[in-house]
Amino acid sequence: AQSVTQLGSHVSVSEGALVLLRCNYSSSVPPYLFWYVQYPNQGLQLLLKYTSAATLVKGINGFEAEFKKSETSFHLTKPSAHMSDAAEYFCAVSEGGSQGNLIFGKGTKLSVKP
Amino acid sequence: GAGVSQSPRYKVAKRGQDVALRCDPISGHVSLFWYQQALGQGPEFLTYFQNEAQLDKSGLPSDRFFAERPEGSVSTLKIQRTQQEDSAVYLCASSLAYRGTTNEKLFFGSGTQLSVL
């Protein structure tokens, strides 16, 4: 069965600093992996997804994630944090390649200090 | 509307009451999903509709949970005899594509926060 683990329920960075949100997955089949962002009082929004085409995936708002099979990781990064990046971020893996039945991690809340 | 709309935004119910949560997907979207998000947890899959057909209800936690989408657009999630453990945010998502297609993209609503006292 697939699962994801997000390390750190809360991450705080200064504006302009590197953002690194960690995600490790467990999957018996080649995984489809996703990062979603949830701003306060809004729905989840897809940041990026990995579907085996390229290991480095670029998403919206300057975020990117790298799939590392040897480390079973799919960490999310952004070179320079903006105040507007403050939100909760969810890593997810899909069952059998479908985006439908997503299995989410518990989420990491990102705070950005001025 | 431009996005997925859910109502009510907040619902408070006494234990034992029945509740109905509504989801208006984006017009023309064939796929509709319901997720449950408990406090401090990620969303968990409940059920999936393709048009009016409920193709997957493997995530529904008990027979107190029932979902329908009779005309292939608006969907209602009903919870009978609510319990305190049902307190959560219920998220609806829709997609233009069928589940499992590579270009599928889910659009989520803001959710209904259910509190059972």
PDB file of C-alpha atoms in Angstrom:
ATOM      1  CA  ALA A   1       0.000   0.000   0.000  1.00  0.00           C
ATOM      2  CA  GLN A   2       1.125   3.498  -0.748  1.00  0.00           C
ATOM      3  CA  SER A   3       1.776   6.115   1.917  1.00  0.00           C
ATOM      4  CA  VAL A   4       3.565   9.424   2.400  1.00  0.00           C
ATOM      5  CA  THR A   5       5.338  10.903   5.397  1.00  0.00           C
ATOM      6  CA  GLN A   6       5.911  14.606   5.735  1.00  0.00           C
ATOM      7  CA  LEU A   7       8.712  15.488   8.134  1.00  0.00           C
ATOM      8  CA  GLY A   8       7.889  18.511  10.223  1.00  0.00           C
ATOM      9  CA  SER A   9       4.355  19.678  10.853  1.00  0.00           C
ATOM     10  CA  HIS A  10       5.535  23.282  10.991  1.00  0.00           C
ATOM     11  CA  VAL A  11       8.386  24.991   9.153  1.00  0.00           C
ATOM     12  CA  SER A  12       9.343  28.629   9.613  1.00  0.00           C
ATOM     13  CA  VAL A  13      11.649  30.546   7.275  1.00  0.00           C
ATOM     14  CA  SER A  14      12.604  34.152   6.770  1.00  0.00           C
ATOM     15  CA  GLU A  15      11.511  36.021   3.690  1.00  0.00           C
ATOM     16  CA  GLY A  16      14.062  35.443   0.954  1.00  0.00           C
ATOM     17  CA  ALA A  17      15.373  32.227   2.480  1.00  0.00           C
ATOM     18  CA  LEU A  18      15.273  28.759   0.945  1.00  0.00           C
ATOM     19  CA  VAL A  19      12.110  26.769   1.453  1.00  0.00           C
ATOM     20  CA  LEU A  20      12.534  23.016   1.907  1.00  0.00           C
ATOM     21  CA  LEU A  21       9.541  20.833   2.741  1.00  0.00           C
ATOM     22  CA  ARG A  22      10.261  17.147   3.091  1.00  0.00           C
ATOM     23  CA  CYS A  23       8.221  14.226   1.837  1.00  0.00           C
ATOM     24  CA  ASN A  24       9.057  10.545   1.772  1.00  0.00           C
ATOM     25  CA  TYR A  25       6.849   7.980   0.120  1.00  0.00           C
ATOM     26  CA  SER A  26       6.237   4.289   0.251  1.00  0.00           C
ATOM     27  CA  SER A  27       4.962   2.539  -2.819  1.00  0.00           C
ATOM     28  CA  SER A  28       5.166  -0.947  -4.252  1.00  0.00           C
ATOM     29  CA  VAL A  29       4.624   0.379  -7.763  1.00  0.00           C
ATOM     30  CA  PRO A  30       6.120   3.348  -9.601  1.00  0.00           C
ATOM     31  CA  PRO A  31       4.440   6.238  -7.837  1.00  0.00           C
ATOM     32  CA  TYR A  32       2.630   9.291  -9.051  1.00  0.00           C
ATOM     33  CA  LEU A  33       3.479  12.049  -6.572  1.00  0.00           C
ATOM     34  CA  PHE A  34       1.939  15.437  -5.943  1.00  0.00           C
ATOM     35  CA  TRP A  35       2.309  18.575  -3.894  1.00  0.00           C
ATOM     36  CA  TYR A  36      -0.771  20.602  -3.014  1.00  0.00           C
ATOM     37  CA  VAL A  37      -1.008  23.957  -1.246  1.00  0.00           C
ATOM     38  CA  GLN A  38      -3.891  25.104   0.937  1.00  0.00           C
ATOM     39  CA  TYR A  39      -4.219  28.790   1.731  1.00  0.00           C
ATOM     40  CA  PRO A  40      -6.455  29.775   4.653  1.00  0.00           C
ATOM     41  CA  ASN A  41     -10.137  29.360   3.854  1.00  0.00           C
ATOM     42  CA  GLN A  42      -9.387  28.113   0.369  1.00  0.00           C
ATOM     43  CA  GLY A  43      -9.433  24.753  -1.360  1.00  0.00           C
ATOM     44  CA  LEU A  44      -6.381  22.644  -2.112  1.00  0.00           C
ATOM     45  CA  GLN A  45      -4.492  23.760  -5.189  1.00  0.00           C
ATOM     46  CA  LEU A  46      -2.124  21.609  -7.204  1.00  0.00           C
ATOM     47  CA  LEU A  47       1.463  22.905  -7.126  1.00  0.00           C
ATOM     48  CA  LEU A  48       3.099  20.187  -9.186  1.00  0.00           C
ATOM     49  CA  LYS A  49       3.018  16.499  -9.983  1.00  0.00           C
ATOM     50  CA  TYR A  50       5.492  13.770 -10.873  1.00  0.00           C
ATOM     51  CA  THR A  51       4.393  11.123 -13.348  1.00  0.00           C
ATOM     52  CA  SER A  52       7.770   9.584 -14.252  1.00  0.00           C
ATOM     53  CA  ALA A  53       8.525  11.852 -17.215  1.00  0.00           C
ATOM     54  CA  ALA A  54      11.305  13.829 -15.501  1.00  0.00           C
ATOM     55  CA  THR A  55      12.777  13.613 -12.026  1.00  0.00           C
ATOM     56  CA  LEU A  56      12.870  17.385 -11.521  1.00  0.00           C
ATOM     57  CA  VAL A  57       9.391  18.811 -11.671  1.00  0.00           C
ATOM     58  CA  LYS A  58       8.678  22.511 -11.858  1.00  0.00           C
ATOM     59  CA  GLY A  59       5.422  23.854 -10.551  1.00  0.00           C
ATOM     60  CA  ILE A  60       3.616  27.092 -10.035  1.00  0.00           C
ATOM     61  CA  ASN A  61       4.803  30.040  -7.939  1.00  0.00           C
ATOM     62  CA  GLY A  62       8.475  29.121  -8.331  1.00  0.00           C
ATOM     63  CA  PHE A  63       8.253  25.770  -6.539  1.00  0.00           C
ATOM     64  CA  GLU A  64       9.933  22.615  -7.723  1.00  0.00           C
ATOM     65  CA  ALA A  65      10.398  19.083  -6.466  1.00  0.00           C
ATOM     66  CA  GLU A  66      12.874  16.345  -7.231  1.00  0.00           C
ATOM     67  CA  PHE A  67      11.965  12.675  -7.333  1.00  0.00           C
ATOM     68  CA  LYS A  68      14.742  10.532  -5.836  1.00  0.00           C
ATOM     69  CA  LYS A  69      13.963   6.864  -6.087  1.00  0.00           C
ATOM     70  CA  SER A  70      17.020   5.795  -4.075  1.00  0.00           C
ATOM     71  CA  GLU A  71      15.872   7.941  -1.172  1.00  0.00           C
ATOM     72  CA  THR A  72      12.117   7.443  -1.761  1.00  0.00           C
ATOM     73  CA  SER A  73      11.810  11.186  -1.465  1.00  0.00           C
ATOM     74  CA  PHE A  74       9.968  13.991  -3.214  1.00  0.00           C
ATOM     75  CA  HIS A  75      11.013  17.137  -1.363  1.00  0.00           C
ATOM     76  CA  LEU A  76       9.540  20.515  -2.298  1.00  0.00           C
ATOM     77  CA  THR A  77      11.829  23.523  -2.641  1.00  0.00           C
ATOM     78  CA  LYS A  78      11.746  27.194  -3.516  1.00  0.00           C
ATOM     79  CA  PRO A  79      14.935  29.288  -3.658  1.00  0.00           C
ATOM     80  CA  SER A  80      13.481  32.411  -2.081  1.00  0.00           C
ATOM     81  CA  ALA A  81      10.427  32.532   0.165  1.00  0.00           C
ATOM     82  CA  HIS A  82       7.779  35.205  -0.181  1.00  0.00           C
ATOM     83  CA  MET A  83       5.311  36.238   2.469  1.00  0.00           C
ATOM     84  CA  SER A  84       2.553  34.999   0.185  1.00  0.00           C
ATOM     85  CA  ASP A  85       3.945  31.451   0.408  1.00  0.00           C
ATOM     86  CA  ALA A  86       2.634  31.099   3.961  1.00  0.00           C
ATOM     87  CA  ALA A  87       0.177  28.208   3.757  1.00  0.00           C
ATOM     88  CA  GLU A  88      -0.172  24.508   4.454  1.00  0.00           C
ATOM     89  CA  TYR A  89       1.480  22.116   2.036  1.00  0.00           C
ATOM     90  CA  PHE A  90       0.447  18.527   1.434  1.00  0.00           C
ATOM     91  CA  CYS A  91       2.404  15.789  -0.262  1.00  0.00           C
ATOM     92  CA  ALA A  92       0.341  13.027  -1.839  1.00  0.00           C
ATOM     93  CA  VAL A  93       0.768   9.745  -3.682  1.00  0.00           C
ATOM     94  CA  SER A  94      -1.836   8.205  -5.921  1.00  0.00           C
ATOM     95  CA  GLU A  95      -3.026   4.661  -6.017  1.00  0.00           C
ATOM     96  CA  GLY A  96      -2.129   2.873  -9.197  1.00  0.00           C
ATOM     97  CA  GLY A  97      -1.279   5.983 -11.164  1.00  0.00           C
ATOM     98  CA  SER A  98      -4.619   7.675 -10.733  1.00  0.00           C
ATOM     99  CA  GLN A  99      -4.860  11.169  -9.361  1.00  0.00           C
ATOM    100  CA  GLY A 100      -8.287  10.304  -8.106  1.00  0.00           C
ATOM    101  CA  ASN A 101      -7.603   8.302  -4.982  1.00  0.00           C
ATOM    102  CA  LEU A 102      -4.899  10.458  -3.504  1.00  0.00           C
ATOM    103  CA  ILE A 103      -3.231   9.445  -0.253  1.00  0.00           C
ATOM    104  CA  PHE A 104      -2.150  12.584   1.547  1.00  0.00           C
ATOM    105  CA  GLY A 105       0.461  13.245   4.151  1.00  0.00           C
ATOM    106  CA  LYS A 106      -0.466  15.109   7.318  1.00  0.00           C
ATOM    107  CA  GLY A 107       0.692  18.420   5.932  1.00  0.00           C
ATOM    108  CA  THR A 108       3.379  20.969   6.747  1.00  0.00           C
ATOM    109  CA  LYS A 109       2.434  24.487   7.737  1.00  0.00           C
ATOM    110  CA  LEU A 110       4.871  27.016   6.320  1.00  0.00           C
ATOM    111  CA  SER A 111       5.333  30.341   8.088  1.00  0.00           C
ATOM    112  CA  VAL A 112       7.341  33.153   6.495  1.00  0.00           C
ATOM    113  CA  LYS A 113       8.859  35.798   8.733  1.00  0.00           C
ATOM    114  CA  PRO A 114       9.526  39.305   7.438  1.00  0.00           C
TER     115      PRO A 114
ATOM    116  CA  GLY B   1     -19.384  29.751 -10.755  1.00  0.00           C
ATOM    117  CA  ALA B   2     -15.698  29.768 -11.458  1.00  0.00           C
ATOM    118  CA  GLY B   3     -14.764  27.117  -8.930  1.00  0.00           C
ATOM    119  CA  VAL B   4     -16.087  24.271  -6.828  1.00  0.00           C
ATOM    120  CA  SER B   5     -18.624  25.561  -4.347  1.00  0.00           C
ATOM    121  CA  GLN B   6     -19.507  23.854  -1.085  1.00  0.00           C
ATOM    122  CA  SER B   7     -22.254  24.673   1.381  1.00  0.00           C
ATOM    123  CA  PRO B   8     -22.692  25.274   4.165  1.00  0.00           C
ATOM    124  CA  ARG B   9     -19.236  26.551   5.029  1.00  0.00           C
ATOM    125  CA  TYR B  10     -19.768  25.566   8.670  1.00  0.00           C
ATOM    126  CA  LYS B  11     -22.200  23.108  10.202  1.00  0.00           C
ATOM    127  CA  VAL B  12     -22.770  22.377  13.858  1.00  0.00           C
ATOM    128  CA  ALA B  13     -24.804  19.306  14.680  1.00  0.00           C
ATOM    129  CA  LYS B  14     -25.850  17.604  17.866  1.00  0.00           C
ATOM    130  CA  ARG B  15     -24.817  14.000  18.170  1.00  0.00           C
ATOM    131  CA  GLY B  16     -27.429  11.817  16.552  1.00  0.00           C
ATOM    132  CA  GLN B  17     -28.636  14.405  14.042  1.00  0.00           C
ATOM    133  CA  ASP B  18     -28.537  13.852  10.302  1.00  0.00           C
ATOM    134  CA  VAL B  19     -26.638  16.323   8.118  1.00  0.00           C
ATOM    135  CA  ALA B  20     -26.428  17.000   4.395  1.00  0.00           C
ATOM    136  CA  LEU B  21     -23.454  18.664   2.770  1.00  0.00           C
ATOM    137  CA  ARG B  22     -23.670  20.064  -0.728  1.00  0.00           C
ATOM    138  CA  CYS B  23     -21.104  20.295  -3.507  1.00  0.00           C
ATOM    139  CA  ASP B  24     -21.509  22.265  -6.729  1.00  0.00           C
ATOM    140  CA  PRO B  25     -18.703  21.181  -9.056  1.00  0.00           C
ATOM    141  CA  ILE B  26     -17.356  23.177 -11.936  1.00  0.00           C
ATOM    142  CA  SER B  27     -19.838  23.055 -14.802  1.00  0.00           C
ATOM    143  CA  GLY B  28     -19.100  20.222 -17.209  1.00  0.00           C
ATOM    144  CA  HIS B  29     -16.808  18.308 -14.872  1.00  0.00           C
ATOM    145  CA  VAL B  30     -17.543  14.617 -15.110  1.00  0.00           C
ATOM    146  CA  SER B  31     -15.591  13.440 -12.071  1.00  0.00           C
ATOM    147  CA  LEU B  32     -16.453  14.320  -8.499  1.00  0.00           C
ATOM    148  CA  PHE B  33     -14.702  13.241  -5.313  1.00  0.00           C
ATOM    149  CA  TRP B  34     -15.400  13.610  -1.610  1.00  0.00           C
ATOM    150  CA  TYR B  35     -12.620  13.706   0.970  1.00  0.00           C
ATOM    151  CA  GLN B  36     -12.658  13.919   4.762  1.00  0.00           C
ATOM    152  CA  GLN B  37      -9.979  15.949   6.560  1.00  0.00           C
ATOM    153  CA  ALA B  38      -9.762  15.501  10.313  1.00  0.00           C
ATOM    154  CA  LEU B  39      -7.997  18.129  12.410  1.00  0.00           C
ATOM    155  CA  GLY B  40      -4.249  17.929  11.938  1.00  0.00           C
ATOM    156  CA  GLN B  41      -4.506  15.283   9.243  1.00  0.00           C
ATOM    157  CA  GLY B  42      -4.365  15.171   5.500  1.00  0.00           C
ATOM    158  CA  PRO B  43      -7.511  14.613   3.460  1.00  0.00           C
ATOM    159  CA  GLU B  44      -8.739  11.033   3.165  1.00  0.00           C
ATOM    160  CA  PHE B  45     -10.681   9.706   0.179  1.00  0.00           C
ATOM    161  CA  LEU B  46     -14.347   8.915   0.729  1.00  0.00           C
ATOM    162  CA  THR B  47     -16.039   8.337  -2.619  1.00  0.00           C
ATOM    163  CA  TYR B  48     -15.888   8.970  -6.366  1.00  0.00           C
ATOM    164  CA  PHE B  49     -18.553   9.718  -8.976  1.00  0.00           C
ATOM    165  CA  GLN B  50     -18.238   9.558 -12.734  1.00  0.00           C
ATOM    166  CA  ASN B  51     -21.189  11.614 -13.877  1.00  0.00           C
ATOM    167  CA  GLU B  52     -24.130  10.206 -11.882  1.00  0.00           C
ATOM    168  CA  ALA B  53     -22.533   6.821 -11.245  1.00  0.00           C
ATOM    169  CA  GLN B  54     -20.880   6.206  -7.904  1.00  0.00           C
ATOM    170  CA  LEU B  55     -17.953   4.063  -9.030  1.00  0.00           C
ATOM    171  CA  ASP B  56     -16.005   3.917  -5.802  1.00  0.00           C
ATOM    172  CA  LYS B  57     -17.238   4.228  -2.248  1.00  0.00           C
ATOM    173  CA  SER B  58     -14.433   2.303  -0.635  1.00  0.00           C
ATOM    174  CA  GLY B  59     -13.493   5.193   1.633  1.00  0.00           C
ATOM    175  CA  LEU B  60     -16.850   5.714   3.305  1.00  0.00           C
ATOM    176  CA  PRO B  61     -16.202   4.919   6.972  1.00  0.00           C
ATOM    177  CA  SER B  62     -19.588   3.410   7.790  1.00  0.00           C
ATOM    178  CA  ASP B  63     -23.064   2.832   6.436  1.00  0.00           C
ATOM    179  CA  ARG B  64     -24.087   6.106   8.091  1.00  0.00           C
ATOM    180  CA  PHE B  65     -22.361   7.888   5.224  1.00  0.00           C
ATOM    181  CA  PHE B  66     -24.198   8.170   1.937  1.00  0.00           C
ATOM    182  CA  ALA B  67     -23.445  10.221  -1.171  1.00  0.00           C
ATOM    183  CA  GLU B  68     -25.405  10.887  -4.313  1.00  0.00           C
ATOM    184  CA  ARG B  69     -25.125  12.800  -7.567  1.00  0.00           C
ATOM    185  CA  PRO B  70     -28.440  12.075  -9.258  1.00  0.00           C
ATOM    186  CA  GLU B  71     -28.091  14.292 -12.324  1.00  0.00           C
ATOM    187  CA  GLY B  72     -24.348  14.153 -12.712  1.00  0.00           C
ATOM    188  CA  SER B  73     -23.720  17.657 -11.422  1.00  0.00           C
ATOM    189  CA  VAL B  74     -24.515  18.676  -7.820  1.00  0.00           C
ATOM    190  CA  SER B  75     -23.596  16.119  -5.176  1.00  0.00           C
ATOM    191  CA  THR B  76     -24.771  15.678  -1.609  1.00  0.00           C
ATOM    192  CA  LEU B  77     -22.942  13.875   1.159  1.00  0.00           C
ATOM    193  CA  LYS B  78     -25.298  12.756   3.879  1.00  0.00           C
ATOM    194  CA  ILE B  79     -24.281  11.591   7.316  1.00  0.00           C
ATOM    195  CA  GLN B  80     -26.910   9.911   9.442  1.00  0.00           C
ATOM    196  CA  ARG B  81     -26.898   9.790  13.242  1.00  0.00           C
ATOM    197  CA  THR B  82     -23.757  11.905  13.475  1.00  0.00           C
ATOM    198  CA  GLN B  83     -21.071  10.995  15.983  1.00  0.00           C
ATOM    199  CA  GLN B  84     -18.326  13.135  17.476  1.00  0.00           C
ATOM    200  CA  GLU B  85     -15.724  11.301  15.408  1.00  0.00           C
ATOM    201  CA  ASP B  86     -17.450  12.608  12.278  1.00  0.00           C
ATOM    202  CA  SER B  87     -16.210  16.121  13.110  1.00  0.00           C
ATOM    203  CA  ALA B  88     -13.938  17.113  10.238  1.00  0.00           C
ATOM    204  CA  VAL B  89     -13.702  19.236   7.136  1.00  0.00           C
ATOM    205  CA  TYR B  90     -15.410  17.595   4.180  1.00  0.00           C
ATOM    206  CA  LEU B  91     -13.813  18.485   0.860  1.00  0.00           C
ATOM    207  CA  CYS B  92     -15.280  18.104  -2.583  1.00  0.00           C
ATOM    208  CA  ALA B  93     -13.200  18.060  -5.760  1.00  0.00           C
ATOM    209  CA  SER B  94     -14.124  17.867  -9.410  1.00  0.00           C
ATOM    210  CA  SER B  95     -12.301  17.152 -12.635  1.00  0.00           C
ATOM    211  CA  LEU B  96     -12.993  17.580 -16.315  1.00  0.00           C
ATOM    212  CA  ALA B  97     -11.377  14.217 -17.041  1.00  0.00           C
ATOM    213  CA  TYR B  98     -12.172  10.712 -15.910  1.00  0.00           C
ATOM    214  CA  ARG B  99     -10.256   9.341 -12.948  1.00  0.00           C
ATOM    215  CA  GLY B 100      -7.004   7.760 -14.009  1.00  0.00           C
ATOM    216  CA  THR B 101      -6.380   9.771 -17.159  1.00  0.00           C
ATOM    217  CA  THR B 102      -2.956  11.359 -17.297  1.00  0.00           C
ATOM    218  CA  ASN B 103      -4.248  14.885 -17.849  1.00  0.00           C
ATOM    219  CA  GLU B 104      -6.645  14.693 -14.934  1.00  0.00           C
ATOM    220  CA  LYS B 105      -6.512  17.695 -12.634  1.00  0.00           C
ATOM    221  CA  LEU B 106      -8.582  18.052  -9.492  1.00  0.00           C
ATOM    222  CA  PHE B 107     -10.145  21.332  -8.400  1.00  0.00           C
ATOM    223  CA  PHE B 108     -11.029  21.444  -4.721  1.00  0.00           C
ATOM    224  CA  GLY B 109     -13.715  23.400  -2.934  1.00  0.00           C
ATOM    225  CA  SER B 110     -13.058  25.215   0.350  1.00  0.00           C
ATOM    226  CA  GLY B 111     -14.837  22.511   2.285  1.00  0.00           C
ATOM    227  CA  THR B 112     -17.563  22.240   4.902  1.00  0.00           C
ATOM    228  CA  GLN B 113     -16.376  22.205   8.488  1.00  0.00           C
ATOM    229  CA  LEU B 114     -18.616  19.876  10.466  1.00  0.00           C
ATOM    230  CA  SER B 115     -18.610  19.995  14.257  1.00  0.00           C
ATOM    231  CA  VAL B 116     -20.609  17.371  16.123  1.00  0.00           C
ATOM    232  CA  LEU B 117     -21.308  18.249  19.739  1.00  0.00           C
TER     233      LEU B 117
END
